[in-house]
Structure formats: structure tokens, C-alpha cells
mmCIF file of N, CA and C in Angstrom:
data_model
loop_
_atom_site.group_PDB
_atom_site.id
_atom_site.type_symbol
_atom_site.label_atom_id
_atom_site.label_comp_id
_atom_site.label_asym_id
_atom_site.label_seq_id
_atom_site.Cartn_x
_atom_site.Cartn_y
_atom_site.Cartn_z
ATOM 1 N N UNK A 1 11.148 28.086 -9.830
ATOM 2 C CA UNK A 1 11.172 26.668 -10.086
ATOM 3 C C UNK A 1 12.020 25.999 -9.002
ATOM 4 N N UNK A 2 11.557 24.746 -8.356
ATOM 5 C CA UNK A 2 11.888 24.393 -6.935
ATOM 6 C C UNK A 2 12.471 22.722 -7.899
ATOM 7 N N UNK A 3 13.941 22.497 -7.895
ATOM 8 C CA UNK A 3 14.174 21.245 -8.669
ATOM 9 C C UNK A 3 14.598 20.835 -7.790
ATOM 10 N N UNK A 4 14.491 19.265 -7.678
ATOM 11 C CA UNK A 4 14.958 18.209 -6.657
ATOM 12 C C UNK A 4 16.442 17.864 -7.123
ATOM 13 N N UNK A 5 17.367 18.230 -6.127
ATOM 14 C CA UNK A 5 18.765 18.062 -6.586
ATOM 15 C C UNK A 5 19.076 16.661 -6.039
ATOM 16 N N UNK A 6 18.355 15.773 -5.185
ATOM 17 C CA UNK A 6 18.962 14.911 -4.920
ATOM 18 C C UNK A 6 17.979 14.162 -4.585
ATOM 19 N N UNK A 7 18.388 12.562 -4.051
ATOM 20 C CA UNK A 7 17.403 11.715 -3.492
ATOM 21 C C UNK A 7 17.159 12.292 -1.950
ATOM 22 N N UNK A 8 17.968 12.679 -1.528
ATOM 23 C CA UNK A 8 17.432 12.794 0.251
ATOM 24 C C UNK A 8 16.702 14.615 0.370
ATOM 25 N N UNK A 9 16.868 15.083 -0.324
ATOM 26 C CA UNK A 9 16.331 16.155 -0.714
ATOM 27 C C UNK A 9 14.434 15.755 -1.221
ATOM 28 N N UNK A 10 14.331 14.867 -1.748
ATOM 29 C CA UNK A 10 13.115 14.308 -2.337
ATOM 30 C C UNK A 10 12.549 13.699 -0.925
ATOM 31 N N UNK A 11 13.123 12.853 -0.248
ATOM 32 C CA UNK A 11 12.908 12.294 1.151
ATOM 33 C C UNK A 11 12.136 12.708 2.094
ATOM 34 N N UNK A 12 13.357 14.237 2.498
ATOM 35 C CA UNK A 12 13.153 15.244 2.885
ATOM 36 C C UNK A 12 11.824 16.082 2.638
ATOM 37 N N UNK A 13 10.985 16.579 1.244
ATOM 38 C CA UNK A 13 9.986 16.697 0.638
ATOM 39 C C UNK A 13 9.158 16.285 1.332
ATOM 40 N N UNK A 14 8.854 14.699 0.919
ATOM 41 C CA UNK A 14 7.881 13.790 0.763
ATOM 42 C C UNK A 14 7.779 13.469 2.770
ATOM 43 N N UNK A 15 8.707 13.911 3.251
ATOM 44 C CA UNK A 15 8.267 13.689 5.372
ATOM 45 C C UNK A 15 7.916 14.745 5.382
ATOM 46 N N UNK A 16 8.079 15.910 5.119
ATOM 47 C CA UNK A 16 7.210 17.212 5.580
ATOM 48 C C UNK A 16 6.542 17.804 4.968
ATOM 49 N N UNK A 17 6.044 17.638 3.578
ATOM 50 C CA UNK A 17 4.920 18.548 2.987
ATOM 51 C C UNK A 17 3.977 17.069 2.935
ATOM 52 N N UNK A 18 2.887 17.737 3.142
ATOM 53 C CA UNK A 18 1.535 17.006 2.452
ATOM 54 C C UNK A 18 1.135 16.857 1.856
ATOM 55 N N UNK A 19 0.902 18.108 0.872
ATOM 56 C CA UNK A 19 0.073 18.435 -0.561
ATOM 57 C C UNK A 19 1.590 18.884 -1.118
ATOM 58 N N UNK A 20 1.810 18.349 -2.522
ATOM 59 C CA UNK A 20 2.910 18.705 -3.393
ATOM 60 C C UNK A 20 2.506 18.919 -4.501
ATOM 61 N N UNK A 21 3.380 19.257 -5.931
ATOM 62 C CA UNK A 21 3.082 18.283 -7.329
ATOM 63 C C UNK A 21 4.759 17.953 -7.386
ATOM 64 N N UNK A 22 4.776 17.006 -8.199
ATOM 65 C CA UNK A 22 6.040 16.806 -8.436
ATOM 66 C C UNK A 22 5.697 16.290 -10.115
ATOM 67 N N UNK A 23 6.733 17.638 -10.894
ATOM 68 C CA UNK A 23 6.903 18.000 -12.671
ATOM 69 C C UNK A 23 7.942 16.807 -12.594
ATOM 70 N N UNK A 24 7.766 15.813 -14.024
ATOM 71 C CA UNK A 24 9.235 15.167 -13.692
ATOM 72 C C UNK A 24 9.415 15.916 -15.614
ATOM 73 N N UNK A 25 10.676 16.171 -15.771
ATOM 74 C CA UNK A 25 11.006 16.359 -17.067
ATOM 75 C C UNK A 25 12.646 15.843 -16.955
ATOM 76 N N UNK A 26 13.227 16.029 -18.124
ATOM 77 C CA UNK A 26 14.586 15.627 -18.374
ATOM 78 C C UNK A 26 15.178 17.391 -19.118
ATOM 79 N N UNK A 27 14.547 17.766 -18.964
ATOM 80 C CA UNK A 27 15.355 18.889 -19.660
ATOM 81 C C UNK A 27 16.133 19.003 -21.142
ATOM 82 N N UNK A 28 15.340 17.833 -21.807
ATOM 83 C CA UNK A 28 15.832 17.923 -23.055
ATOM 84 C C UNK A 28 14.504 17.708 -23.926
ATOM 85 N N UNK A 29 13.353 17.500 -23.657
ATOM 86 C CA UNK A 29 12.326 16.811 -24.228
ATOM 87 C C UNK A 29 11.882 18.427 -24.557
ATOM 88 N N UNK A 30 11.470 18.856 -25.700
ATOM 89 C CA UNK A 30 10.676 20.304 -26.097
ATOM 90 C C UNK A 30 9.403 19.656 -25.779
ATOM 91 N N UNK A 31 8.303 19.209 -25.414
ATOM 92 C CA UNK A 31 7.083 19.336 -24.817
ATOM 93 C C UNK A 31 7.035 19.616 -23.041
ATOM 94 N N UNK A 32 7.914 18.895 -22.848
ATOM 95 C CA UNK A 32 8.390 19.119 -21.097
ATOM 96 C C UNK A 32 9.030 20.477 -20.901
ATOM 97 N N UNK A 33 9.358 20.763 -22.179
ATOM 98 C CA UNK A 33 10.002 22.076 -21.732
ATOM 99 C C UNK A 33 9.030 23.385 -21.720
ATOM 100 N N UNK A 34 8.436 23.119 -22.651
ATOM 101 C CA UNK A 34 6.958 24.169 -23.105
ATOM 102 C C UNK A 34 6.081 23.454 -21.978
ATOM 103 N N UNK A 35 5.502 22.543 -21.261
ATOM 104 C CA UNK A 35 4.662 22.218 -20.575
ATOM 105 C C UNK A 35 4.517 22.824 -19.087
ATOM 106 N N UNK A 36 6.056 22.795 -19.114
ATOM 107 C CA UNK A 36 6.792 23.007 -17.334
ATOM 108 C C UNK A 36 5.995 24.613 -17.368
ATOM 109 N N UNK A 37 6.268 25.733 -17.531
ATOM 110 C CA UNK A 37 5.710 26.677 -16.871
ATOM 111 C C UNK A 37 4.676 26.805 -17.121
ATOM 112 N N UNK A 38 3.696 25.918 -17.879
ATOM 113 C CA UNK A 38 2.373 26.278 -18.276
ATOM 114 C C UNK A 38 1.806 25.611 -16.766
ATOM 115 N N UNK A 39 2.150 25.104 -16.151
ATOM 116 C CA UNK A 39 1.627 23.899 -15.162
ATOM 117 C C UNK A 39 2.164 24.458 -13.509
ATOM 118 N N UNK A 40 3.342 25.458 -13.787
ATOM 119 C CA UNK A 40 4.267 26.171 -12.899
ATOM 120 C C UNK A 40 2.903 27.693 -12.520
ATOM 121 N N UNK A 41 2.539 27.907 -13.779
ATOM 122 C CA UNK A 41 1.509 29.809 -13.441
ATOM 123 C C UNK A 41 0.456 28.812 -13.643
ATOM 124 N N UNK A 42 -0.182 27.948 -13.881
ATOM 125 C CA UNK A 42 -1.815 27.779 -13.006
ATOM 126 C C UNK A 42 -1.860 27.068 -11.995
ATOM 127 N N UNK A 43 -0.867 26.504 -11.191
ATOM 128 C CA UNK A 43 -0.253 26.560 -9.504
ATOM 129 C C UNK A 43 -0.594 27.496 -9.188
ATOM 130 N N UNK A 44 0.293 28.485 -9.509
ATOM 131 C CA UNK A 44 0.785 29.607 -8.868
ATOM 132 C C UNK A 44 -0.446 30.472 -9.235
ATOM 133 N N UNK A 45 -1.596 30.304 -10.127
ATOM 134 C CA UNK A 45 -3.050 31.134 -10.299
ATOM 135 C C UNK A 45 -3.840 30.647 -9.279
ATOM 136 N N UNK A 46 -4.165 28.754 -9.996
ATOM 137 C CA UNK A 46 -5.098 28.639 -9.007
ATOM 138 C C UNK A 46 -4.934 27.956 -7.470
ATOM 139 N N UNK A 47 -4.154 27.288 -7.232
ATOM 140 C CA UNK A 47 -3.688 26.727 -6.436
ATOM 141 C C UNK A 47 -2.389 27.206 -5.351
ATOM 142 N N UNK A 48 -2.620 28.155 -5.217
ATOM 143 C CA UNK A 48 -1.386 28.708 -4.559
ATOM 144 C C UNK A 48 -0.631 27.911 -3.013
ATOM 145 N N UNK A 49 -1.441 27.490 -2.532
ATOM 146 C CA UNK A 49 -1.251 26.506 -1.419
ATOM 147 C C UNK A 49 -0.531 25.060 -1.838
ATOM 148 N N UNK A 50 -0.323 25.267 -3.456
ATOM 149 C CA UNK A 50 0.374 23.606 -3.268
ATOM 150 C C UNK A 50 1.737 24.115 -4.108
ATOM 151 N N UNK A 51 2.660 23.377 -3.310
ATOM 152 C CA UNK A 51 4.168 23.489 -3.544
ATOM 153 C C UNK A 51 4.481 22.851 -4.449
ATOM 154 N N UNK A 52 5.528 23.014 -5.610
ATOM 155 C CA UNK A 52 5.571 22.452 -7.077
ATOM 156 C C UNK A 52 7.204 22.127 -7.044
ATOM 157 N N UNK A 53 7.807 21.127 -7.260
ATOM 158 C CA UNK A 53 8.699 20.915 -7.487
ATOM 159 C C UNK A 53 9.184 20.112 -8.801
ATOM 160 N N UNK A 54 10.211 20.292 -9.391
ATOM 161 C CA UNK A 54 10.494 19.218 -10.601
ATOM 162 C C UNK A 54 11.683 18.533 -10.316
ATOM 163 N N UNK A 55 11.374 17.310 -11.079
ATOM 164 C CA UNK A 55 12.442 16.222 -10.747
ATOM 165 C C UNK A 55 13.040 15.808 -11.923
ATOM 166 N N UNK A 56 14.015 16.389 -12.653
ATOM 167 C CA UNK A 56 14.933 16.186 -13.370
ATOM 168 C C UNK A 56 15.476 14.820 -13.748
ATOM 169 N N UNK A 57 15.151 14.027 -14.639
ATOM 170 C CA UNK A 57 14.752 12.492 -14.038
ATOM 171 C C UNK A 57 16.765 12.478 -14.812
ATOM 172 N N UNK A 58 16.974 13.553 -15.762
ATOM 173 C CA UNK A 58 18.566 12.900 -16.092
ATOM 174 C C UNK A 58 19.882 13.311 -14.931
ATOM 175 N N UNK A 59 18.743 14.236 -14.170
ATOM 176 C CA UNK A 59 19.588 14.410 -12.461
ATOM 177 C C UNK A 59 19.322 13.441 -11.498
ATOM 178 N N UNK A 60 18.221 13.077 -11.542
ATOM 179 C CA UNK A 60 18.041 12.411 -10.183
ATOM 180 C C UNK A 60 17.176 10.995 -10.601
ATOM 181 N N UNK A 61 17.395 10.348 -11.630
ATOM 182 C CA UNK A 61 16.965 9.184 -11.947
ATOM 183 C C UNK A 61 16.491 7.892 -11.660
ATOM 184 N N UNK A 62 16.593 7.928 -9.695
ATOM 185 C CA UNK A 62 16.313 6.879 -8.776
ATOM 186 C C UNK A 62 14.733 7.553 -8.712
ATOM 187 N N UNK A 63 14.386 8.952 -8.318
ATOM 188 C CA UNK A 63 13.250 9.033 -7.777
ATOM 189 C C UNK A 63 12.539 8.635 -8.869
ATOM 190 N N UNK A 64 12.516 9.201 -9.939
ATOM 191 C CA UNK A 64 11.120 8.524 -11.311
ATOM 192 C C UNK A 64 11.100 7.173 -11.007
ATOM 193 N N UNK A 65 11.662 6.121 -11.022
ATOM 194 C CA UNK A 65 12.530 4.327 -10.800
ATOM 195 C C UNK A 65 11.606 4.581 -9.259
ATOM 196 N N UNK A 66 11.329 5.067 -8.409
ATOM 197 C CA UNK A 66 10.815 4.776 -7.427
ATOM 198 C C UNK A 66 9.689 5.015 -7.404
ATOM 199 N N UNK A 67 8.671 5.946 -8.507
ATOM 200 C CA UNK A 67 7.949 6.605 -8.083
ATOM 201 C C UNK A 67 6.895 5.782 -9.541
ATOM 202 N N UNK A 68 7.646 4.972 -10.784
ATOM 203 C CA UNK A 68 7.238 4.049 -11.629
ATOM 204 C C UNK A 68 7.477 5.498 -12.834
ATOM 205 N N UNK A 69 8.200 6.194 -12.559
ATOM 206 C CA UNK A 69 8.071 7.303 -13.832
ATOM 207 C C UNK A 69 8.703 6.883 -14.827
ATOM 208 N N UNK A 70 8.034 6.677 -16.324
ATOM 209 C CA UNK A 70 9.261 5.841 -17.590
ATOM 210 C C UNK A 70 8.641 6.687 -18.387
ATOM 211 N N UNK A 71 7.854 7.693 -18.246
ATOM 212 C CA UNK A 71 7.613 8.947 -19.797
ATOM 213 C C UNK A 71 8.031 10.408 -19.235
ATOM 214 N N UNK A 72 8.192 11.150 -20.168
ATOM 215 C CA UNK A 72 7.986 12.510 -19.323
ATOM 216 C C UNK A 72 7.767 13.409 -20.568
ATOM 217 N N UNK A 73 6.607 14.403 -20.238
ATOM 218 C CA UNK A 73 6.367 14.737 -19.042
ATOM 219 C C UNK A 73 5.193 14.048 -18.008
ATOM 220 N N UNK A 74 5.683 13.818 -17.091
ATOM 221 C CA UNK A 74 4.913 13.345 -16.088
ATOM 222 C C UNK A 74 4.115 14.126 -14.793
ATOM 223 N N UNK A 75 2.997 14.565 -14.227
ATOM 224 C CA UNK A 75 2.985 15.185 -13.024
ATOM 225 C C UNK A 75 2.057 14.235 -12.614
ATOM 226 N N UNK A 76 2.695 14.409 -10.636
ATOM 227 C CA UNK A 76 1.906 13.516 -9.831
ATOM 228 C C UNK A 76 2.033 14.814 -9.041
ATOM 229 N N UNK A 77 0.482 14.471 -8.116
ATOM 230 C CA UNK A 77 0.105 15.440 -7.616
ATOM 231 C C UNK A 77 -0.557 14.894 -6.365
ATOM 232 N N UNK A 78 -0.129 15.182 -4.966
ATOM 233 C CA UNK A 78 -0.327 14.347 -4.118
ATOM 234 C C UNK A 78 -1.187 15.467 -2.969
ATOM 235 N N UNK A 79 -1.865 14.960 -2.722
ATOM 236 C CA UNK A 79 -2.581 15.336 -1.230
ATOM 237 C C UNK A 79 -2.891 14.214 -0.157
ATOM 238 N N UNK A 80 -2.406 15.043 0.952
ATOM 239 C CA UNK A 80 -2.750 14.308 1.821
ATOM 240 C C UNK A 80 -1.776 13.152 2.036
ATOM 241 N N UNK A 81 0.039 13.335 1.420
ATOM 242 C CA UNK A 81 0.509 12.266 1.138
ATOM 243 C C UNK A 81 0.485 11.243 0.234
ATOM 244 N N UNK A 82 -1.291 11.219 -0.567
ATOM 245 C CA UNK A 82 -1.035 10.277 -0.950
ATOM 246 C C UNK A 82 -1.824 10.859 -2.512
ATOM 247 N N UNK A 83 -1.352 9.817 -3.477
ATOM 248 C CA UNK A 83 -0.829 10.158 -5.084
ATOM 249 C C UNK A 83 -2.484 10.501 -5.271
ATOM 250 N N UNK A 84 -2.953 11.422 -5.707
ATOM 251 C CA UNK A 84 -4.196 11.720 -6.011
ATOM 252 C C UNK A 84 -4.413 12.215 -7.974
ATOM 253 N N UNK A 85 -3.428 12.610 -8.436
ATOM 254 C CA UNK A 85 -4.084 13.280 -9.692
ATOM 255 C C UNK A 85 -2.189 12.510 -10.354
ATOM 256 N N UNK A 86 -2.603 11.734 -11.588
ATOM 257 C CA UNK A 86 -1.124 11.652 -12.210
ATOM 258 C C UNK A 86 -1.611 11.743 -13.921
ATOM 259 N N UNK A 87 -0.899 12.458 -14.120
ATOM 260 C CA UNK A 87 -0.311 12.696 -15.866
ATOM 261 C C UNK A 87 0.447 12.338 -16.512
ATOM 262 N N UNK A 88 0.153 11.690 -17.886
ATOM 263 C CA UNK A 88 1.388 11.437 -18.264
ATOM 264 C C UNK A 88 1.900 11.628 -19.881
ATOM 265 N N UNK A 89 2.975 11.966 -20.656
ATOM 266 C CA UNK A 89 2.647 12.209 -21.724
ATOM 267 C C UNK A 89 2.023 13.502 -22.412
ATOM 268 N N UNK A 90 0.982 12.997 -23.156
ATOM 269 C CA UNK A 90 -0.505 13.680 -23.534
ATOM 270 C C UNK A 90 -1.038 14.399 -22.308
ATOM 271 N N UNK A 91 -1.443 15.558 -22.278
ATOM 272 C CA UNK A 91 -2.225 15.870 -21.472
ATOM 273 C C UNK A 91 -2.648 17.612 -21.325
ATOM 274 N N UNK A 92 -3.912 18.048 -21.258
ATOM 275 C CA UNK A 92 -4.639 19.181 -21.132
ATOM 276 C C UNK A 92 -3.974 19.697 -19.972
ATOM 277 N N UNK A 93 -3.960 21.398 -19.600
ATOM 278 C CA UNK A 93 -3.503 22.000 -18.657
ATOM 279 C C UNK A 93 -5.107 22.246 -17.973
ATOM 280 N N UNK A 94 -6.224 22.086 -18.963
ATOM 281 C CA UNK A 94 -6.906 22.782 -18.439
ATOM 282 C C UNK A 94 -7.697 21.259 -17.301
ATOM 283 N N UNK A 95 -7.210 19.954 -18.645
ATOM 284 C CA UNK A 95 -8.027 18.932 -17.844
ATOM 285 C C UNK A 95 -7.087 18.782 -16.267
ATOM 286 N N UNK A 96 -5.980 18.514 -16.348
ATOM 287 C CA UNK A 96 -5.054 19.001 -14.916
ATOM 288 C C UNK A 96 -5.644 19.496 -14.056
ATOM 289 N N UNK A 97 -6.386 21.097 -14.575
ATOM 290 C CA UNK A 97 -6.557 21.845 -13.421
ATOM 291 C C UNK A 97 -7.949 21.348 -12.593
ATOM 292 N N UNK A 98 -8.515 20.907 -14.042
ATOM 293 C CA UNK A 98 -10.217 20.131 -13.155
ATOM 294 C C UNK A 98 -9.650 19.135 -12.465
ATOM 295 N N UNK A 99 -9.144 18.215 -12.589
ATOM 296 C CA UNK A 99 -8.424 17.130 -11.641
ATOM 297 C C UNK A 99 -7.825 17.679 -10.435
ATOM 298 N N UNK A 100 -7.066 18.734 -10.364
ATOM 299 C CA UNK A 100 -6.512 19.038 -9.054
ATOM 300 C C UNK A 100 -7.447 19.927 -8.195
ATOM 301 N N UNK A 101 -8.339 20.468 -8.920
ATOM 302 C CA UNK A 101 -9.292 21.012 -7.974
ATOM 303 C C UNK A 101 -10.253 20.957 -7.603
ATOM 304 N N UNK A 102 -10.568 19.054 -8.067
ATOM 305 C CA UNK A 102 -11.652 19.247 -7.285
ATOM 306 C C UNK A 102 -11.029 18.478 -5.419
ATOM 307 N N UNK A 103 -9.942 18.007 -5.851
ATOM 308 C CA UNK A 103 -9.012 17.426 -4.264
ATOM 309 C C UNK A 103 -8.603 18.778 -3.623
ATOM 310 N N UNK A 104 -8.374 19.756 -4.178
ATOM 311 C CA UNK A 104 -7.928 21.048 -3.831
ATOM 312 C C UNK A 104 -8.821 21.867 -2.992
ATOM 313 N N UNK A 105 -9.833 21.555 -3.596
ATOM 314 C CA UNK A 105 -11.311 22.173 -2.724
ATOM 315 C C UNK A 105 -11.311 21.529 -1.531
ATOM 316 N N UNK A 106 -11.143 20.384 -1.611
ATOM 317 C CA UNK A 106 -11.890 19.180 -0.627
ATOM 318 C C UNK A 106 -10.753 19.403 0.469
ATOM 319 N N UNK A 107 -9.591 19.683 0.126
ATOM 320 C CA UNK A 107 -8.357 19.954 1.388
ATOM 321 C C UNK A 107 -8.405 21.221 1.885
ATOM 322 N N UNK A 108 -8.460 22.728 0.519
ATOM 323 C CA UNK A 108 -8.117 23.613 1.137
ATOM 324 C C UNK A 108 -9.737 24.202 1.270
ATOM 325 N N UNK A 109 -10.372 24.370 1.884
ATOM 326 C CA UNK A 109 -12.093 24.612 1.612
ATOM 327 C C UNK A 109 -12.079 25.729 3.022
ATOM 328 N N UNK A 110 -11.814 27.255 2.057
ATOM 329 C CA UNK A 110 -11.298 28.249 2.758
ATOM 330 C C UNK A 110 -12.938 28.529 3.236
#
């Protein structure tokens, strides 16, 4: 698990990777907590090329405020830089994975 400890750390992120997801949870919510590795191993199944980070919104509370995050759990999932697949709340792991792959194909199209 790759957590964003800071704002320039997030900065940092967002100038050199392309394709990300960024988990936002608070670490106290039990659905964010049960959600986070369900969303962490079908990355890491199907998507292995995209880098996963979480943003701890009661650590780092500017980036959600920058990014419009006010629920969690939240995932935004960016290619190409730019915000392509977002979740929020409610949400299927499996509908997630149809959402990220069909941009996933279209970038990584081995």
C-alpha cells in the first residue's frame, strides 16, 4: 500500500506518473477499510501497469479539497493525466474493473 504522506509528495505523483488510481479513505470508515484491498488485488490481478496510491484524507486533507473529494470511499483513476474512471461511495469492484479496462486496453494494448 503506497499512502500519500503529504501534499508535495501528491505533486510529485501527479508530474511524473501518467496512469495512477488514487484510493482516498480516512482510515476510520469500515467500508473504506474492507474496500481498500479489494480494489488494491484486482490492480495488482488485472491491471498491473497502473500504480495505486491512497490518500488518507484525515492525513492529507488539502488533496481530497483539491481534487472535490467530500465522501469516501472515493477512487479516481486517471490515464493519460487526465481523470478518466471516478467512484464514489456505493460502488461494484467488479463494475470498477469494467470501467478501468476498457481505458486500460486503449493505453496499455500489449
Amino acid at each position: 500500500m503506497n499512502i500519500i504522506q503529504s501534499d508535495q509528495q501528491y505533486k510529485d505523483i501527479i508530474s511524473y506518473e501518467d496512469h495512477y488510481i488514487l484510493y482516498f479513505s480516512d482510515g476510520t470508515c469500515n467500508v473504506g477499510n474492507a474496500v481498500e484491498p479489494q480494489v488494491y488485488e484486482m490492480v495488482r490481478i488485472s491491471f498491473p501497469k497502473l500504480k495505486t496510491y491512497t490518500v488518507l484524507t484525515s492525513l492529507t486533507p488539502e488533496i481530497g479539497a483539491q481534487l472535490s473529494v467530500f465522501a469516501i470511499p472515493t477512487v479516481l483513476v486517471y490515464f493519460d493525466k487526465k481523470l478518466s474512471v471516478q467512484k464514489s461511495r456505493v460502488f461494484s469492484i467488479s463494475e470498477l474493473e469494467n470501467e478501468i479496462s476498457r481505458y486500460y486496453r486503449l493505453v496499455f494494448d500489449d
